[in-house]
Coordinates of C-alpha atoms in Angstrom, one line a residue:
K1 CA 1.6 -42.4 30.2
S2 CA 1.8 -38.1 29.2
L3 CA 0.6 -38.9 25.3
K4 CA -2.7 -41.9 27.0
R5 CA -3.3 -38.6 29.9
V6 CA -3.6 -36.0 26.6
H7 CA -5.6 -38.8 24.3
F8 CA -8.1 -39.2 27.1
L9 CA -8.4 -34.9 27.7
W10 CA -9.3 -35.5 24.0
Q11 CA -11.5 -37.7 24.2
V12 CA -13.1 -36.0 26.9
F13 CA -13.6 -32.7 25.4
N14 CA -14.9 -33.7 21.4
A15 CA -17.1 -35.6 23.8
E16 CA -17.7 -32.8 25.5
K17 CA -18.2 -30.5 22.3
D18 CA -20.8 -33.2 20.8
I19 CA -22.6 -33.2 23.8
E20 CA -23.1 -29.1 23.7
K21 CA -23.5 -29.2 20.3
T22 CA -27.3 -32.4 20.9
N23 CA -28.1 -29.8 23.8
K24 CA -28.4 -27.4 21.4
E25 CA -29.4 -29.9 18.2
L26 CA -31.8 -30.2 21.6
E27 CA -33.4 -27.6 22.4
K28 CA -34.0 -26.3 18.7
E29 CA -36.5 -29.5 18.1
N30 CA -38.4 -29.0 21.6
R31 CA -39.1 -25.4 20.2
I32 CA -40.2 -26.6 17.1
L33 CA -42.3 -29.8 18.7
E34 CA -43.9 -26.6 21.2
E35 CA -44.5 -24.8 18.4
K36 CA -46.1 -27.5 16.6
L37 CA -47.9 -28.4 19.8
K38 CA -49.8 -24.9 20.6
V39 CA -51.0 -25.0 16.8
Q40 CA -52.0 -27.5 17.3
E41 CA -53.9 -27.0 20.6
E42 CA -55.4 -23.9 18.7
S43 CA -56.6 -25.9 16.0
E44 CA -58.3 -28.5 18.6
L45 CA -60.6 -25.4 19.8
D46 CA -62.1 -24.2 16.2
I47 CA -62.8 -27.5 15.9
S48 CA -64.6 -27.6 18.5
E49 CA -66.3 -24.4 18.0
K50 CA -66.9 -25.2 14.7
N51 CA -69.3 -28.1 15.9
K52 CA -70.6 -26.4 18.1
E53 CA -71.3 -23.5 15.7
N54 CA -72.6 -27.7 13.3
S55 CA -74.7 -29.3 15.6
T56 CA -76.4 -25.8 16.3
Y57 CA -77.1 -25.4 11.7
L58 CA -78.3 -29.1 12.1
K59 CA -80.2 -28.6 15.3
E60 CA -82.5 -25.7 12.9
V61 CA -82.6 -27.6 10.3
V62 CA -83.9 -30.3 12.8
L63 CA -87.2 -28.2 13.0
V64 CA -87.5 -26.7 9.7
E65 CA -87.6 -29.8 8.4
K66 CA -90.3 -30.4 11.0
R67 CA -92.6 -27.3 10.4
I68 CA -92.1 -28.2 6.8
A69 CA -93.1 -32.6 7.6
K70 CA -96.5 -30.6 9.6
K71 CA -97.5 -28.0 7.1
T72 CA -97.0 -30.2 4.4
G73 CA -99.7 -33.4 6.9
E74 CA -102.2 -29.8 7.0
L75 CA -101.7 -29.6 3.9
D76 CA -102.8 -32.4 2.3
K77 CA -105.9 -33.2 4.7
K78 CA -107.3 -30.1 2.5

């Protein structure tokens, strides 16, 4: 019985060590994931800002093209 108990305790000890090791690895991976998610969020905000900026430029281009078309039409009439 004593050998069985020692063997069982040894198994429990090893299981606890494995759990601790796995928990440390999991914590490390979670930190890495949090960093990646932060970078992703920052990138998405940057993309959103760039899209707004691009939209503004596209509106300006459309206005300039309309003015060019108007001036071209006026010149064609002369």
